[in-house]
Amino acid sequence: MLNANLNFNINITDDIHLSSRTAMHLYAAFGKIAKEHGFKIYIVGGFVRDLLIYKIYNSYEIYDKLEKPVDIDICVEGDAINFAEILSKELYKSENDIYIYNIKKHERFKTVSMVFSGIHENIINVDFASARKEFYVKSGALPSVKFSDLEHDLIRRDFSINALALNLGPDNFFKIIDEHNGVRDILSKKIRVLHDLSFIDDPTRIFRAVRFEKRLGFRIEKNTKKLLIDALSKGVIDNISGKRVSNEFNLIFQESRPEIYFLRLERLGVLKSIDKDLKFTSGNKRNFEKIRNFYQSNKEKINTIKINDTKIKNLNTIKINIELLYLMEFLSRLKDEKILSILERLNFGENIKKLFLLIKAEIKSVKKVIRIIDNIEINNIPDINKIDTSNINNINISKTDINNANINIHAESSANFKSRLYLALKPFSLYSIIFFIMRYNNKGDSDINRIAQYLKIYLFEIINVKLDISGEDLKKLGFKEGQEIGKILNRLKLLKIDGIIKSREEEIEYIKTEYNIKI
């Protein structure tokens, strides 16, 4: 273990796995050009923190994956846009293998985003920002900004471990600047705020403290925890918008084990500060683990599923949003009115509210529907068109597809099991199907496991079945446009789902035989 008082210096040029030769050459070029034109520049932010953690503990995984682009934040004492323009010209004039792929300027905030790359090297995303200091007019408000120097730029940061910088000047290249004992806190594995009003100024730092604590395996320092709890007692969470809270939730959902983050938020009292009924239980923890494990095990299959949910107007997405599934699990034990209230607080729109109520209602009926598959009683299935998404109590299944299909689903034979499964589950939202599987998979209940298995067959096998012919093909065979074509296609699809018809040729041959068409 390194001594906490050590004058800690790093030279990563020997660590090819941490940063490529091209990256080091690029940073050195930045520093040289900055000095020639009267600028001082520094790497700041998460790159510095993570690099130090890797060097000290030799275990942080971010830099073990060379295939990922490197994201760098550079603080410029002066006008960052002016520096970026000078940098572009100087790099263009010099003979090197570094290429600039993209430049995006933000005049209002004096920031520039640039993408660099070398031959056969990974891309490097660099954000240049003018050094600044911040003023908070009131708790939770976005800060007022005034351009300043590195000292003020670092003190505006959230925690000491993020208030570190690497000098890019050629005279002190990659020398660590640590005005707030960030290295000491990394060595001690502590999350510490820089001043007593930190959580009052910006309550979202409460969520970030938990994120860094759990992601890094650190601990919120004793006085920082006291300040956090004191800020919560003053109601600071009420000072930030629902959108900012939901954004913090989404960032946690994207972590590898979000359940441990929410357990910490629960124990600190953060969740009840959002809503007195919002809790994260041991049951939520188990179900988060199930959702994650199932998603990770079936990610490629799940990502091929296209959601086009006609029940919820304008709710169309290409990929399943696992963050929504986590949030649904988080809220599922609550009453409908409370779910709506919390979603309103978190600034979610009407479509998401309807989706959550729909999932909750449909989950209650999946068991019943699967039992109908085993012992079909069509007369017990209500009409999907009577669904009321404003106050959903029952799932409704439509007879329309069944009638159009013109098949006998009362048959006890298993020959048409898959088509019966398709007809019964088609009216459900795919989000409901996926949520049920994820939440109840491997529950230890044979009945539930059988239901989950049926749902997997539907999700991964049945809904991917496509016909090779279309309505246009049927028109060419002499059929008139209208309901008849739809009925024929429905019938063909069910036969293909059951494996009775397997190819385009068999589809056409079936139509010719069934409808006595001679060509």
PDB file of N, CA and C in Angstrom, residues 139 196-201 203 206 224-239 273:
ATOM      1  N   SER A 139     -30.906  26.263  -3.222  1.00  0.00           N
ATOM      2  CA  SER A 139     -30.702  24.811  -3.221  1.00  0.00           C
ATOM      3  C   SER A 139     -31.414  24.158  -4.395  1.00  0.00           C
ATOM      4  N   ASP A 196     -19.245  21.985   3.345  1.00  0.00           N
ATOM      5  CA  ASP A 196     -20.413  21.563   4.122  1.00  0.00           C
ATOM      6  C   ASP A 196     -21.751  21.794   3.422  1.00  0.00           C
ATOM      7  N   LEU A 197     -21.804  22.695   2.450  1.00  0.00           N
ATOM      8  CA  LEU A 197     -23.069  22.984   1.770  1.00  0.00           C
ATOM      9  C   LEU A 197     -23.205  22.234   0.445  1.00  0.00           C
ATOM     10  N   SER A 198     -22.340  21.276   0.210  1.00  0.00           N
ATOM     11  CA  SER A 198     -22.302  20.591  -1.083  1.00  0.00           C
ATOM     12  C   SER A 198     -23.647  19.960  -1.447  1.00  0.00           C
ATOM     13  N   PHE A 199     -24.253  19.215  -0.527  1.00  0.00           N
ATOM     14  CA  PHE A 199     -25.530  18.549  -0.805  1.00  0.00           C
ATOM     15  C   PHE A 199     -26.703  19.540  -0.824  1.00  0.00           C
ATOM     16  N   ILE A 200     -26.559  20.645  -0.106  1.00  0.00           N
ATOM     17  CA  ILE A 200     -27.581  21.685  -0.132  1.00  0.00           C
ATOM     18  C   ILE A 200     -27.574  22.358  -1.501  1.00  0.00           C
ATOM     19  N   ASP A 201     -26.381  22.703  -1.986  1.00  0.00           N
ATOM     20  CA  ASP A 201     -26.252  23.356  -3.295  1.00  0.00           C
ATOM     21  C   ASP A 201     -26.805  22.477  -4.406  1.00  0.00           C
ATOM     22  N   PRO A 203     -28.461  18.755  -4.627  1.00  0.00           N
ATOM     23  CA  PRO A 203     -28.923  17.501  -4.010  1.00  0.00           C
ATOM     24  C   PRO A 203     -28.675  16.259  -4.864  1.00  0.00           C
ATOM     25  N   ILE A 206     -26.192  13.610  -3.750  1.00  0.00           N
ATOM     26  CA  ILE A 206     -26.566  12.508  -2.841  1.00  0.00           C
ATOM     27  C   ILE A 206     -26.573  11.193  -3.617  1.00  0.00           C
ATOM     28  N   THR A 224     -19.289  13.365   5.791  1.00  0.00           N
ATOM     29  CA  THR A 224     -20.060  13.508   4.548  1.00  0.00           C
ATOM     30  C   THR A 224     -21.419  12.840   4.695  1.00  0.00           C
ATOM     31  N   LYS A 225     -21.459  11.683   5.333  1.00  0.00           N
ATOM     32  CA  LYS A 225     -22.733  10.996   5.572  1.00  0.00           C
ATOM     33  C   LYS A 225     -23.627  11.841   6.468  1.00  0.00           C
ATOM     34  N   LYS A 226     -23.045  12.464   7.484  1.00  0.00           N
ATOM     35  CA  LYS A 226     -23.816  13.331   8.382  1.00  0.00           C
ATOM     36  C   LYS A 226     -24.408  14.503   7.611  1.00  0.00           C
ATOM     37  N   LEU A 227     -23.605  15.107   6.742  1.00  0.00           N
ATOM     38  CA  LEU A 227     -24.076  16.228   5.930  1.00  0.00           C
ATOM     39  C   LEU A 227     -25.184  15.784   4.971  1.00  0.00           C
ATOM     40  N   LEU A 228     -25.049  14.567   4.437  1.00  0.00           N
ATOM     41  CA  LEU A 228     -26.046  14.027   3.511  1.00  0.00           C
ATOM     42  C   LEU A 228     -27.394  13.846   4.229  1.00  0.00           C
ATOM     43  N   ILE A 229     -27.362  13.217   5.396  1.00  0.00           N
ATOM     44  CA  ILE A 229     -28.594  12.963   6.142  1.00  0.00           C
ATOM     45  C   ILE A 229     -29.218  14.280   6.612  1.00  0.00           C
ATOM     46  N   ASP A 230     -28.371  15.228   6.992  1.00  0.00           N
ATOM     47  CA  ASP A 230     -28.864  16.543   7.419  1.00  0.00           C
ATOM     48  C   ASP A 230     -29.553  17.253   6.253  1.00  0.00           C
ATOM     49  N   ALA A 231     -28.969  17.143   5.052  1.00  0.00           N
ATOM     50  CA  ALA A 231     -29.572  17.766   3.868  1.00  0.00           C
ATOM     51  C   ALA A 231     -30.927  17.128   3.565  1.00  0.00           C
ATOM     52  N   LEU A 232     -31.021  15.804   3.704  1.00  0.00           N
ATOM     53  CA  LEU A 232     -32.295  15.119   3.480  1.00  0.00           C
ATOM     54  C   LEU A 232     -33.355  15.592   4.472  1.00  0.00           C
ATOM     55  N   SER A 233     -32.949  15.809   5.696  1.00  0.00           N
ATOM     56  CA  SER A 233     -33.896  16.264   6.719  1.00  0.00           C
ATOM     57  C   SER A 233     -34.441  17.646   6.411  1.00  0.00           C
ATOM     58  N   LYS A 234     -33.714  18.411   5.620  1.00  0.00           N
ATOM     59  CA  LYS A 234     -34.151  19.752   5.217  1.00  0.00           C
ATOM     60  C   LYS A 234     -35.006  19.712   3.948  1.00  0.00           C
ATOM     61  N   GLY A 235     -35.258  18.496   3.431  1.00  0.00           N
ATOM     62  CA  GLY A 235     -36.127  18.360   2.266  1.00  0.00           C
ATOM     63  C   GLY A 235     -35.507  18.784   0.951  1.00  0.00           C
ATOM     64  N   VAL A 236     -34.190  18.627   0.816  1.00  0.00           N
ATOM     65  CA  VAL A 236     -33.519  19.137  -0.392  1.00  0.00           C
ATOM     66  C   VAL A 236     -33.930  18.397  -1.668  1.00  0.00           C
ATOM     67  N   ILE A 237     -34.382  17.136  -1.529  1.00  0.00           N
ATOM     68  CA  ILE A 237     -34.795  16.387  -2.728  1.00  0.00           C
ATOM     69  C   ILE A 237     -35.978  17.069  -3.399  1.00  0.00           C
ATOM     70  N   ASP A 238     -36.792  17.760  -2.601  1.00  0.00           N
ATOM     71  CA  ASP A 238     -37.933  18.482  -3.168  1.00  0.00           C
ATOM     72  C   ASP A 238     -37.491  19.653  -4.039  1.00  0.00           C
ATOM     73  N   ASN A 239     -36.240  20.041  -3.914  1.00  0.00           N
ATOM     74  CA  ASN A 239     -35.748  21.199  -4.657  1.00  0.00           C
ATOM     75  C   ASN A 239     -35.271  20.862  -6.072  1.00  0.00           C
ATOM     76  N   SER A 273     -37.541  10.270   0.885  1.00  0.00           N
ATOM     77  CA  SER A 273     -37.513  11.718   0.655  1.00  0.00           C
ATOM     78  C   SER A 273     -38.146  12.067  -0.685  1.00  0.00           C
TER      79      SER A 273
END
